[in-house]
Structures are given as C-alpha cells and as structure tokens.
Tab-separated table of C-alpha atoms and ligand atoms in Angstrom:
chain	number	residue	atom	x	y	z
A	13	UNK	CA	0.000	0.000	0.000
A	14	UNK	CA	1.733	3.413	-0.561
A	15	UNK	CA	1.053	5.173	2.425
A	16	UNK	CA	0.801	9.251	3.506
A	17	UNK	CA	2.233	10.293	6.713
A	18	UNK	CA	2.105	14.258	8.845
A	19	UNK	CA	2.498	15.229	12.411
A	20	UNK	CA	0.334	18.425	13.126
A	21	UNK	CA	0.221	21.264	16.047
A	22	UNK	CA	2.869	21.839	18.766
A	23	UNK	CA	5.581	18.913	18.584
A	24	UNK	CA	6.026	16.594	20.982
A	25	UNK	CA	8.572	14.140	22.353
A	26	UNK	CA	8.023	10.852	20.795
A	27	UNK	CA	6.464	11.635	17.561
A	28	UNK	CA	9.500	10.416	15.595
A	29	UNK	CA	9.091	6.999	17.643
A	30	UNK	CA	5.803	6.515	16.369
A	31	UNK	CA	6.814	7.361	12.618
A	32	UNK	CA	9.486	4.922	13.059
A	33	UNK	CA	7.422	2.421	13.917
A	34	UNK	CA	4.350	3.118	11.638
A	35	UNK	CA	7.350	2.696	8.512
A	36	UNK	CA	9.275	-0.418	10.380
A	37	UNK	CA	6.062	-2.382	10.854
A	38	UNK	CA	4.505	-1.308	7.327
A	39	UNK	CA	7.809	-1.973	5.527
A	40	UNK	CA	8.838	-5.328	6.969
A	41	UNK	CA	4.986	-7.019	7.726
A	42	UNK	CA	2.897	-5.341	4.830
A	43	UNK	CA	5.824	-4.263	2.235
A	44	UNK	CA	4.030	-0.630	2.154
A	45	UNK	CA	5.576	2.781	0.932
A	46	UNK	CA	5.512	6.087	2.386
A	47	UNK	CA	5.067	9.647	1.771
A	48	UNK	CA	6.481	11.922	4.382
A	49	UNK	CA	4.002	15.299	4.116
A	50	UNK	CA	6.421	17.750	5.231
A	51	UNK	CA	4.893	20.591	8.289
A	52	UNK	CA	1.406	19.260	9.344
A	53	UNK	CA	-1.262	19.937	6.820
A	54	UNK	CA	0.990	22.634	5.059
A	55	UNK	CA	2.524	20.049	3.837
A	56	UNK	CA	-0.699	18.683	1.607
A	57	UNK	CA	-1.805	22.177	1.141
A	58	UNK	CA	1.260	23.209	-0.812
A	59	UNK	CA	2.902	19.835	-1.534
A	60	UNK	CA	5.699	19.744	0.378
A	61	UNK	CA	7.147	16.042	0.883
A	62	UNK	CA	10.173	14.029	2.244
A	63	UNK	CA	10.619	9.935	1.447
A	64	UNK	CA	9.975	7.681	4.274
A	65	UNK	CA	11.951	4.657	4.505
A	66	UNK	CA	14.291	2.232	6.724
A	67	UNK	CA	17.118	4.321	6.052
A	68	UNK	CA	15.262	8.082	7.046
A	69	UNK	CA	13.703	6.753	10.213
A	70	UNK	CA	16.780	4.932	11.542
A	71	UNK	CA	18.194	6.308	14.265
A	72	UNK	CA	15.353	9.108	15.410
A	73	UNK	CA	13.681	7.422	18.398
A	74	UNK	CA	15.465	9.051	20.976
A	75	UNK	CA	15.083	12.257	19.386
A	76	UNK	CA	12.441	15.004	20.344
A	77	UNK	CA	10.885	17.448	17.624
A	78	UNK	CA	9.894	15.485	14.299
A	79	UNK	CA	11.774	14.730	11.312
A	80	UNK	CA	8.444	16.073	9.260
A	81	UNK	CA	8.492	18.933	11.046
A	82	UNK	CA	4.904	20.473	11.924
A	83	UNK	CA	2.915	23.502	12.015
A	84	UNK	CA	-0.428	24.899	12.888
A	85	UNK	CA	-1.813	24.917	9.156
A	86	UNK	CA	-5.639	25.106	9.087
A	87	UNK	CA	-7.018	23.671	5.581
A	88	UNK	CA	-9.980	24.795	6.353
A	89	UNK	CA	-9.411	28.107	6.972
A	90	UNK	CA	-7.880	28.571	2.633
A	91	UNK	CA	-10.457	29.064	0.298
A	92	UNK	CA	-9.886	25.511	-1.524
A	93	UNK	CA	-7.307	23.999	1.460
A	94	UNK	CA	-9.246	20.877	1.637
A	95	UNK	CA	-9.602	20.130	-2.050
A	96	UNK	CA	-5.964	20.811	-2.228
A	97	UNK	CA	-4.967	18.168	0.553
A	98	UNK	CA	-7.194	15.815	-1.418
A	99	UNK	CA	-5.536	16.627	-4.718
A	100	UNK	CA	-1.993	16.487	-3.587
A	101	UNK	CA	-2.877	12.799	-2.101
A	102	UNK	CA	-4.370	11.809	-5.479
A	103	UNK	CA	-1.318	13.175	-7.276
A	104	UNK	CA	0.683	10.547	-4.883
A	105	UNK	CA	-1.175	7.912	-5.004
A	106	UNK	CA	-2.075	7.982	-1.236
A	107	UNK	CA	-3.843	5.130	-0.412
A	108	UNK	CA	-4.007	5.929	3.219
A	109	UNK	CA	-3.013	9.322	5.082
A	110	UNK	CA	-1.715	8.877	9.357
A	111	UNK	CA	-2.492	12.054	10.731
A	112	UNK	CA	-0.731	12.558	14.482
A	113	UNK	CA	-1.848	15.271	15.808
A	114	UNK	CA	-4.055	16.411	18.706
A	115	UNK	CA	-7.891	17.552	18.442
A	116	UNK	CA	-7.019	20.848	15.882
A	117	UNK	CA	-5.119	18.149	13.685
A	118	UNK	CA	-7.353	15.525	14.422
A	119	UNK	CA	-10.769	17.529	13.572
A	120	UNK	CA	-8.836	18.661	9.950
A	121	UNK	CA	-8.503	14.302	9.893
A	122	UNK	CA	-12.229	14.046	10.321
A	123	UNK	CA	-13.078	16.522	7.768
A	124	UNK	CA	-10.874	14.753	5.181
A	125	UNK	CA	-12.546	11.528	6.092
A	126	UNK	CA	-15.992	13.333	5.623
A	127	UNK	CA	-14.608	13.711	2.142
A	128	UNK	CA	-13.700	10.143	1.266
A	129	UNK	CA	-9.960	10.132	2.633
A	130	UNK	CA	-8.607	7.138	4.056
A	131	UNK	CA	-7.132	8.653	7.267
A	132	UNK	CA	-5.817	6.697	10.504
A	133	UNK	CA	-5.474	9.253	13.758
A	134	UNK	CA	-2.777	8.914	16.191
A	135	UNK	CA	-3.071	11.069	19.409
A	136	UNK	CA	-0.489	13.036	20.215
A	137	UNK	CA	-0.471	16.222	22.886
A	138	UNK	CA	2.140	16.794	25.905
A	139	UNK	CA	-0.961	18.408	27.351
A	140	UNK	CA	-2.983	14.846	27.667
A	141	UNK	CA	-6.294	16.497	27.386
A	142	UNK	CA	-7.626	14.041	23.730
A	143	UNK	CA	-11.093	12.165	24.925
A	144	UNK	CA	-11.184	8.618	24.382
A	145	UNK	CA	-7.685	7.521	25.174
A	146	UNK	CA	-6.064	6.900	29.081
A	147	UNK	CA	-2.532	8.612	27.902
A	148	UNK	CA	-1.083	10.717	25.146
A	149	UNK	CA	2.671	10.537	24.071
A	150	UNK	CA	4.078	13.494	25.438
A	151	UNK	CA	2.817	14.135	28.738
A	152	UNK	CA	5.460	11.538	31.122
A	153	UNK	CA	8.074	13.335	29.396
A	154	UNK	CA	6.818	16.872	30.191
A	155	UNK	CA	6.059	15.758	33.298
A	156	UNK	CA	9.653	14.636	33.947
A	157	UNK	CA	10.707	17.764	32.507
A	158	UNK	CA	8.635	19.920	35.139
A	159	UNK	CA	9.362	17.504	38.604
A	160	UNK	CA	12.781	18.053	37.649
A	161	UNK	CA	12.479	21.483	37.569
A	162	UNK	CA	10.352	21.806	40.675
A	163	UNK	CA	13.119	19.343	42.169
A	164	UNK	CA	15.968	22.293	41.433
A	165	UNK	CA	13.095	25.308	42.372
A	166	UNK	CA	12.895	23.771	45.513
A	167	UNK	CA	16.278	24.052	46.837
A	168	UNK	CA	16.500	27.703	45.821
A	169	UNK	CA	13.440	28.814	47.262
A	170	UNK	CA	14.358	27.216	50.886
A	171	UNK	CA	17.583	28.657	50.392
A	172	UNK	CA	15.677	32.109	50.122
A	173	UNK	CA	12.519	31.825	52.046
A	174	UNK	CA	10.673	32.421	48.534
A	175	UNK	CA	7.267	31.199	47.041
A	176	UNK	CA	8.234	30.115	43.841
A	177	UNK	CA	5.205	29.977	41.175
A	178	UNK	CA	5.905	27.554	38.287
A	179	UNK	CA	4.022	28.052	35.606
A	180	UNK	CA	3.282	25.241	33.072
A	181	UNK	CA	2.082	24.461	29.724
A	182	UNK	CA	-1.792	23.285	29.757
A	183	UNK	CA	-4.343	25.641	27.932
A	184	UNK	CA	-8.132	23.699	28.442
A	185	UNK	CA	-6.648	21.000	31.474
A	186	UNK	CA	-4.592	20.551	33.889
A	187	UNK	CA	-2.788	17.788	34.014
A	188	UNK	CA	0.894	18.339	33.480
A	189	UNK	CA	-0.055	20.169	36.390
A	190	UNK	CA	-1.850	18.205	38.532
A	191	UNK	CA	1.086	14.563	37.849
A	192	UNK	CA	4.195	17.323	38.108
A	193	UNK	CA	2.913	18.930	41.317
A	194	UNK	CA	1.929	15.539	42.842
A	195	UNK	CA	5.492	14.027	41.765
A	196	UNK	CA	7.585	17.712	42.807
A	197	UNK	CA	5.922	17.880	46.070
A	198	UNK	CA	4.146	20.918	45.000
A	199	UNK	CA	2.494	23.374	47.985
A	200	UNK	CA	-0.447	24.560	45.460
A	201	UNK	CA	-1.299	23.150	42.402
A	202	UNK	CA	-3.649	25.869	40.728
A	203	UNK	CA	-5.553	24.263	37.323
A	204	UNK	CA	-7.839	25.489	34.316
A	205	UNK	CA	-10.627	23.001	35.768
A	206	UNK	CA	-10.912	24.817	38.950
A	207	UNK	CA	-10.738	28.524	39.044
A	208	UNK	CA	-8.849	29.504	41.928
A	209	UNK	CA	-9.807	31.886	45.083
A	210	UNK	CA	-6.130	33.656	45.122
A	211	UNK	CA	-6.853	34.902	48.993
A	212	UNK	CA	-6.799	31.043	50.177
A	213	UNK	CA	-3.824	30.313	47.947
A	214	UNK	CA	-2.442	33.503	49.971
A	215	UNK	CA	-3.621	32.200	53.496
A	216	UNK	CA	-2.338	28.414	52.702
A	217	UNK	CA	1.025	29.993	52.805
A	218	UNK	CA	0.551	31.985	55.550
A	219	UNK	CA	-0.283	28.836	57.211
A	220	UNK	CA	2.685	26.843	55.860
A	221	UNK	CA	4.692	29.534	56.780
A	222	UNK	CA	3.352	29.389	60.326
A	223	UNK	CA	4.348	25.600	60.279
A	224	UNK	CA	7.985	26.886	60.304
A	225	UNK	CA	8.116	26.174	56.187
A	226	UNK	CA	9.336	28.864	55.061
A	227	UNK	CA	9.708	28.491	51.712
A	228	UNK	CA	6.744	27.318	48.966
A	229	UNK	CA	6.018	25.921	45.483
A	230	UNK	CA	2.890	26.769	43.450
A	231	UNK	CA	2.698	24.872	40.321
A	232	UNK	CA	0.244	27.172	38.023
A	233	UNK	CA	-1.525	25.903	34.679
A	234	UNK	CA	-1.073	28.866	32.020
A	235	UNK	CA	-5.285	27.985	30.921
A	236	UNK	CA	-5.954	28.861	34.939
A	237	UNK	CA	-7.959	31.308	36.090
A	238	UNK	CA	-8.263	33.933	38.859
A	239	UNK	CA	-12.172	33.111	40.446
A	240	UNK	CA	-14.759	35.947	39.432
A	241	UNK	CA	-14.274	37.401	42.764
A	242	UNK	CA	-11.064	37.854	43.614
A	243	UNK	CA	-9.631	38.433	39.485
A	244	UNK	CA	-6.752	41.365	39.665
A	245	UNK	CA	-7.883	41.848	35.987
A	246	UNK	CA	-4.857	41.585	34.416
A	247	UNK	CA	-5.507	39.777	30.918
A	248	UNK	CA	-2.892	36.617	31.433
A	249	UNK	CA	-1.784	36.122	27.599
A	250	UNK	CA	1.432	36.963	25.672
A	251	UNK	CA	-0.378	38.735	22.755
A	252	UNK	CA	-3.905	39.313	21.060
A	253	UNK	CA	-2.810	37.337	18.285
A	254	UNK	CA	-4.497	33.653	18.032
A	255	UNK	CA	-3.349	30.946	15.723
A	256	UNK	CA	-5.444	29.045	12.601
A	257	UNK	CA	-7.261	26.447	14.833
A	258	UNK	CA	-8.262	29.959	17.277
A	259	UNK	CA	-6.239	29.460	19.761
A	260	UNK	CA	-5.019	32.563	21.727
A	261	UNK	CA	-1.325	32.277	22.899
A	262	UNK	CA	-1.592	31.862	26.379
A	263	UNK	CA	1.703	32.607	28.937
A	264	UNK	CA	2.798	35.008	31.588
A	265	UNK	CA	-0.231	34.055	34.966
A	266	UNK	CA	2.810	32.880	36.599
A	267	UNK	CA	3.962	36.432	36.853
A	268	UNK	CA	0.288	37.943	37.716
A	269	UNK	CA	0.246	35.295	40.666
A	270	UNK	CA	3.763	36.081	42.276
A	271	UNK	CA	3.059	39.818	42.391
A	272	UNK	CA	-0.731	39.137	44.095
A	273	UNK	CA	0.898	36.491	46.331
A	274	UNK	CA	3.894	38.823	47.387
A	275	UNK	CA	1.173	42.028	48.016
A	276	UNK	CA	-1.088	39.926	50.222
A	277	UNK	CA	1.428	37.783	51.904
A	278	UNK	CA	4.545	39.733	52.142
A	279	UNK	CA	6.728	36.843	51.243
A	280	UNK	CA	9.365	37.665	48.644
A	281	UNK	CA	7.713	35.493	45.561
A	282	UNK	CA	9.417	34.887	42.153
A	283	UNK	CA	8.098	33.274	38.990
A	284	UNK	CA	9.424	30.483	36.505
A	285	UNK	CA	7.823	30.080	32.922
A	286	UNK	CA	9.057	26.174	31.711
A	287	UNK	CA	7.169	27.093	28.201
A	288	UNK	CA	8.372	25.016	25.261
A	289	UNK	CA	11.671	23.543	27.631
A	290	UNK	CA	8.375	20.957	28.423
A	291	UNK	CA	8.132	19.975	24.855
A	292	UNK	CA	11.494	19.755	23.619
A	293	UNK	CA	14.125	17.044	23.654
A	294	UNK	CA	14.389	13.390	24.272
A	295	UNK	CA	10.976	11.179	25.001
A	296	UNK	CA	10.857	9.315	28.563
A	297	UNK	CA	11.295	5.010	27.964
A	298	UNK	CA	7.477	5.380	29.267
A	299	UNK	CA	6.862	7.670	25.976
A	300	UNK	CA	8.960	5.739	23.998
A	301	UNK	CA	7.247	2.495	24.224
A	302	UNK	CA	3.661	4.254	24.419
A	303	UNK	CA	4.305	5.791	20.678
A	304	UNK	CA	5.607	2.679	19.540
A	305	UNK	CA	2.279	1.194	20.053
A	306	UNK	CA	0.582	3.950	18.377
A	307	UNK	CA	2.563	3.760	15.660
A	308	UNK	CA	2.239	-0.483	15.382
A	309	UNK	CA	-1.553	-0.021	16.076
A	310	UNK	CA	-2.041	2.729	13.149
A	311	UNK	CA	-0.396	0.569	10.836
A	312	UNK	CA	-2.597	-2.201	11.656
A	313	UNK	CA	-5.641	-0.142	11.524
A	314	UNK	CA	-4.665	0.730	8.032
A	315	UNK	CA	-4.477	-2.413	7.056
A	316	UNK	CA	-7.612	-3.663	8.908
A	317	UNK	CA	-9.579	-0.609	7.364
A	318	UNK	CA	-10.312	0.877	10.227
A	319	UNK	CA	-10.349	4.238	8.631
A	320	UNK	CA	-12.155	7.835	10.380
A	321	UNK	CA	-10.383	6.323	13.585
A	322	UNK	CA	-7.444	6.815	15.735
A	323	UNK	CA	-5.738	4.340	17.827
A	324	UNK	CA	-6.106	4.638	21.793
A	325	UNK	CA	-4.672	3.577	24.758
A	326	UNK	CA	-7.582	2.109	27.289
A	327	UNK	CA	-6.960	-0.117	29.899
A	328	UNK	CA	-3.142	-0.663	28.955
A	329	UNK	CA	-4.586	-1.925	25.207
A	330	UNK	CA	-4.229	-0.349	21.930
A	331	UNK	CA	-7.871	-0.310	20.404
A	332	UNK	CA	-9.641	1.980	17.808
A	333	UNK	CA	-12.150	4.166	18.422
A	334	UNK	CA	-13.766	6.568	15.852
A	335	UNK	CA	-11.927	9.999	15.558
A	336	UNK	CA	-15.354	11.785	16.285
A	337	UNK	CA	-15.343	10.465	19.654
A	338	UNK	CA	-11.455	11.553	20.464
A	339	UNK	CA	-12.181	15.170	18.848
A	340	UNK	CA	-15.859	15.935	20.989
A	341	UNK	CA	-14.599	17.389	23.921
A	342	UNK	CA	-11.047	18.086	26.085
A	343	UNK	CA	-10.370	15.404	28.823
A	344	UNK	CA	-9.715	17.305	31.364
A	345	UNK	CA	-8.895	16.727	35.038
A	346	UNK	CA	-12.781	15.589	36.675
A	347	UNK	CA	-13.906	16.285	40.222
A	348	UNK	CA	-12.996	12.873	41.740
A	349	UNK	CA	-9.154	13.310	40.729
A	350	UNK	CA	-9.918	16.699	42.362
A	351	UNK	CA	-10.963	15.514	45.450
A	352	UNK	CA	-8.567	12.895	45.850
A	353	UNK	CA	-5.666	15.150	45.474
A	354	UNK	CA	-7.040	17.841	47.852
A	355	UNK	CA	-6.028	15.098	50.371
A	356	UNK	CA	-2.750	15.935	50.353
A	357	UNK	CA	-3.449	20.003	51.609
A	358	UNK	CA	-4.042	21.937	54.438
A	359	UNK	CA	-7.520	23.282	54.480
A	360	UNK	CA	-7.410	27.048	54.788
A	361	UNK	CA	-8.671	28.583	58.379
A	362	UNK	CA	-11.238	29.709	56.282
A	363	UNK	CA	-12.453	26.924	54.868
A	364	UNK	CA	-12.461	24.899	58.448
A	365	UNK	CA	-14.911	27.945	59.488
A	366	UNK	CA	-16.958	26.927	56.796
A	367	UNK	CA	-17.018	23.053	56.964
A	368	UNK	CA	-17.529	23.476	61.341
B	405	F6P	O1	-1.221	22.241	22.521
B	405	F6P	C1	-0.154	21.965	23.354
B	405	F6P	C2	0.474	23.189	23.876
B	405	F6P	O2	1.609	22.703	24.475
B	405	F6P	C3	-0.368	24.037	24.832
B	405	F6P	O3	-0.313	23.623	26.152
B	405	F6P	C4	0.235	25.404	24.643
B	405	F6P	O4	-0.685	26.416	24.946
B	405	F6P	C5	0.581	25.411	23.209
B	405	F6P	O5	0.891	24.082	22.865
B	405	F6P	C6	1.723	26.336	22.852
B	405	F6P	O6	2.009	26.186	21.516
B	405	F6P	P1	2.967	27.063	20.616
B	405	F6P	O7	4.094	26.154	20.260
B	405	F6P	O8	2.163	27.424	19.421
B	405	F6P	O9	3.427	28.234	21.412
C-alpha cells in the first residue's frame, strides 16, 4: 500500500518513535511505501514532501521534535485547502493518510474523512487532554521535565525563604499540572478546571509559613484562572494574536500570581515560565514504548480498514475508536481526581470555618 504520513500542532517528544514504527512495521509485515508530508497539513496544502523509509527513520527514536516537522496549518481556513490536501494525495497515489496530531489536527482528519480520505489518527499532545484515550505521548516526558524542575526550584526557594510559582504548559486542562505537582511535592497546584480563590492560595502559605516552612512551590496551569471574585484583571496572555485552529497564545499568569501572592502575603515570591523547555528534547522510555504502540496499532488499523479512527490507549490496550469520539470534547482533570488530590493540603482557616 503506498502510504501518507504528517504530524500536526505543537511537537512533541516521541512523535519520531511513532513514525518509526508506523514505517518499520509497514515496511517489513505489509511491504508498504511512504510519503512523508512535510509541516502538518501545510505540507498537503502546498505539496511539500520528504521519502519515508528504513534508512530516514533509523536512528530518530530518541530524538524530540519530528523529522516532518509540523505547524499549525488550518485547511480549512484557505479558500480551496481541503480540495488541495485531497488533490496532492491523489497526485501521490495515497492510499491511506496517518495524521498525528491532537484535536485541531485531528478535527482537519475528520473533515478529510468526511470527504472520502482514508485517514488513521494517532493522538499526540504533551498536554494529555484528547477524549477517548487513558494517555497521550508526550505528557510523562513533560512531566519529567517539570518535577525536575520543581526538584531544582525547591532548593533555591528554601535557600531564600521564597514562594516560587511555576508556571506550566496546559491551555483547556490541567494535568501536566496536577502529575508534576503531585510528583515535585508541589504546595499549590492551581488548574484550568478549577478557578482559583487567590486569597486562600495567599492564606495556605501563611499557614505553611506558620508551620515553620518557610519556603513554597505553586505549580500554576497557564489555561488557569483567577475566580470571578477575587480576578486582579490583568488579561494573562502573551499577545492578542491567536493561531489558525483559534487558539489565543496563552503565557505570563505565573507572573500575575507572584506579584498578588507577594502584596497579600509579604513573602518575597518569584516566577518560573518552563514554556516550550516541556516539549522539547528526548521522550521518557514510558513515551517511547507508548508511541511505539501507536505507531504499530495505526499501521494495523490501516491495514484492517479501520479508517475515520485513531488508535487509543484504554486499559493498557491499543484499540480503535472513531476519531469523532477523540475530537468531541477536552479530557480534562474531573472532580474525583480533584478531590482525591485535595487530600494531600491543608484546608485554609477559612475553609475549616466553613465546613464546622
Ligand atoms: O497544545 C499543546 C500546547 O503545548 C499548549 O499547552 C500550549 O498552549 C501550546 O501548545 C503552545 O504552543 P505554541 O508552540 O504554538 O506556542
């Protein structure tokens, strides 16, 4: 079968495992070919192509980024974009198009299916928030990326007496978050799913403080928000601008949140933007064994014509599940992980006046 291959959106460590594998399993078990389509959907828009073969993907599964490169290219948003992806895979003789990608890349998938394309999904997003699968590639290694950060914060802010406030990627959910602060040890992990009350993030550090722990760690989400009623107002993005899919570029709360904890708490307070250090370089062994078996399930689904689908981990099994489902809505972080991981904080004086 001659095959089409892209990676779409923000890259992600791992995607060149799963390309590896999707070419190592279709070249040695099904004797397929494949088309590299060169920066996400740009790459059918404007026909931009590498060769895909034993000899290109040897040696990139330790290495972060993606040999085909990506972008946020929106078909949909060209007069003509999708006719031209589905010319440019007639004029290759695509048979069948892998798409890895999260939801933006993912819903541009659905559309071409809609139109009589052959296309397998793979989920990809360090942000973990697809529906329909348990894990995306990705997230472990951000996650690693941000404990060991919160690891090295920590010794510098007991060394100070500072709050630090880490801020991490995460625009609809929060669950680089939520596994980073759990694994750092984090004093206040503030998420998109719950919009925080910034006078009892203030008063659990008073109380900390009081404890004789001088020092604290706030791990922020950049999609959190400030509650209705205590919001300083400050708009928390790095410009108006927003990119094909709609997206505005979010960045910078960490900074809003050290100056209102300083003012109300008086404890010197400095903030730490990870940004895109949590989406570059080498994938975890977790990650690289997790978009392996993407990449072996696509190819399979391919074969098995289990097209307008995308493979998904459930339940430690590869399966397929129809790319409508994965695109619907953002899994985000629900109210029993919530409440679970509440456990591990002080309730605020406050809040013990209120539950007494
Ligand atoms: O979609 C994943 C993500 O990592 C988001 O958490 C973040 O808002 C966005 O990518 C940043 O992307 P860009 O590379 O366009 O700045």
């Amino acid at each position: 079968m001659k095959i089409g291959m892209l990676t779409g959106g923000g890259d992600c460590p791992g995607l060149n495992a799963v390309i590896r594998a999707v070419v190592r399993k279709g070249v040695f078990r099904y004797d397929d070919e494949f088309v590299g389509f060169l920066e996400g959907w740009r790459g059918l828009v404007e026909d931009k192509t590498m060769p895909l073969t034993l000899d290109t993907v040897s040696g990139i599964l330790p290495r972060g980024g993606t040999i085909l490169r990506t972008s946020r290219t929106n078909p949909s948003k060209r007069a003509d974009g999708i006719e031209r992806c589905t010319a440019t895979l007639k004029r290759h003789q695509i048979q069948a198009l892998i798409a890895i990608g999260g939801d933006d890349t993912l819903s541009v998938a659905q559309k071409l299916h809609e139109h009589g394309i052959h296309v397998v999904g793979v989920p990809k997003t360090i942000d973990n928030d697809l529906s329909g699968t348990d894990y995306t590639f990705g997230f472990d290694t951000a996650c690693n990326v941000v404990c060991e950060a919160i690891d090295r914060l920590h010794t510098t802010a007991e060394a100070h007496n500072r709050v630090m406030v880490v801020e991490v990627m995460g625009r609809d959910a929060g669950w680089i978050a939520l596994y980073s602060g759990i694994a750092g040890g984090a004093d206040a992990i503030l998420i998109p799913e719950r919009p925080f009350n910034i006078e009892k993030v203030a008063e659990s550090l008073r109380q900390r403080h009081e404890r004789g722990r001088y020092f604290s760690i706030v791990v922020v989400a950049e999609g959190a928000n400030f509650s209705a009623d205590t919001d300083p107002g400050t708009p928390v993005l790095q410009d108006m601008g927003k990119d094909e899919f709609g997206h505005a570029k979010l960045g910078g709360i960490a900074n809003v949140l050290a100056r209102e904890i300083e003012r109300r708490t008086g404890f010197e307070t400095r903030a730490v933007v990870l940004g895109h250090i949590q989406r570059g370089g080498s994938p975890t062994a977790f990650d690289r064994v997790l978009a392996t078996r993407y990449g072996l399930g696509a190819i399979d689904m391919v074969h098995r014509g289990e097209f307008g689908c995308m493979a998904a981990l459930r339940s430690n099994k590869i399966i397929s599940i129809p790319l409508k489902e994965a695109i619907a809505r953002n899994r985000v972080v629900d109210d029993e992980m919530i409440q679970i991981v509440d456990g591990l904080f002080e309730r605020t004086s406050n809040e013990e006046a209120v539950s007494k």
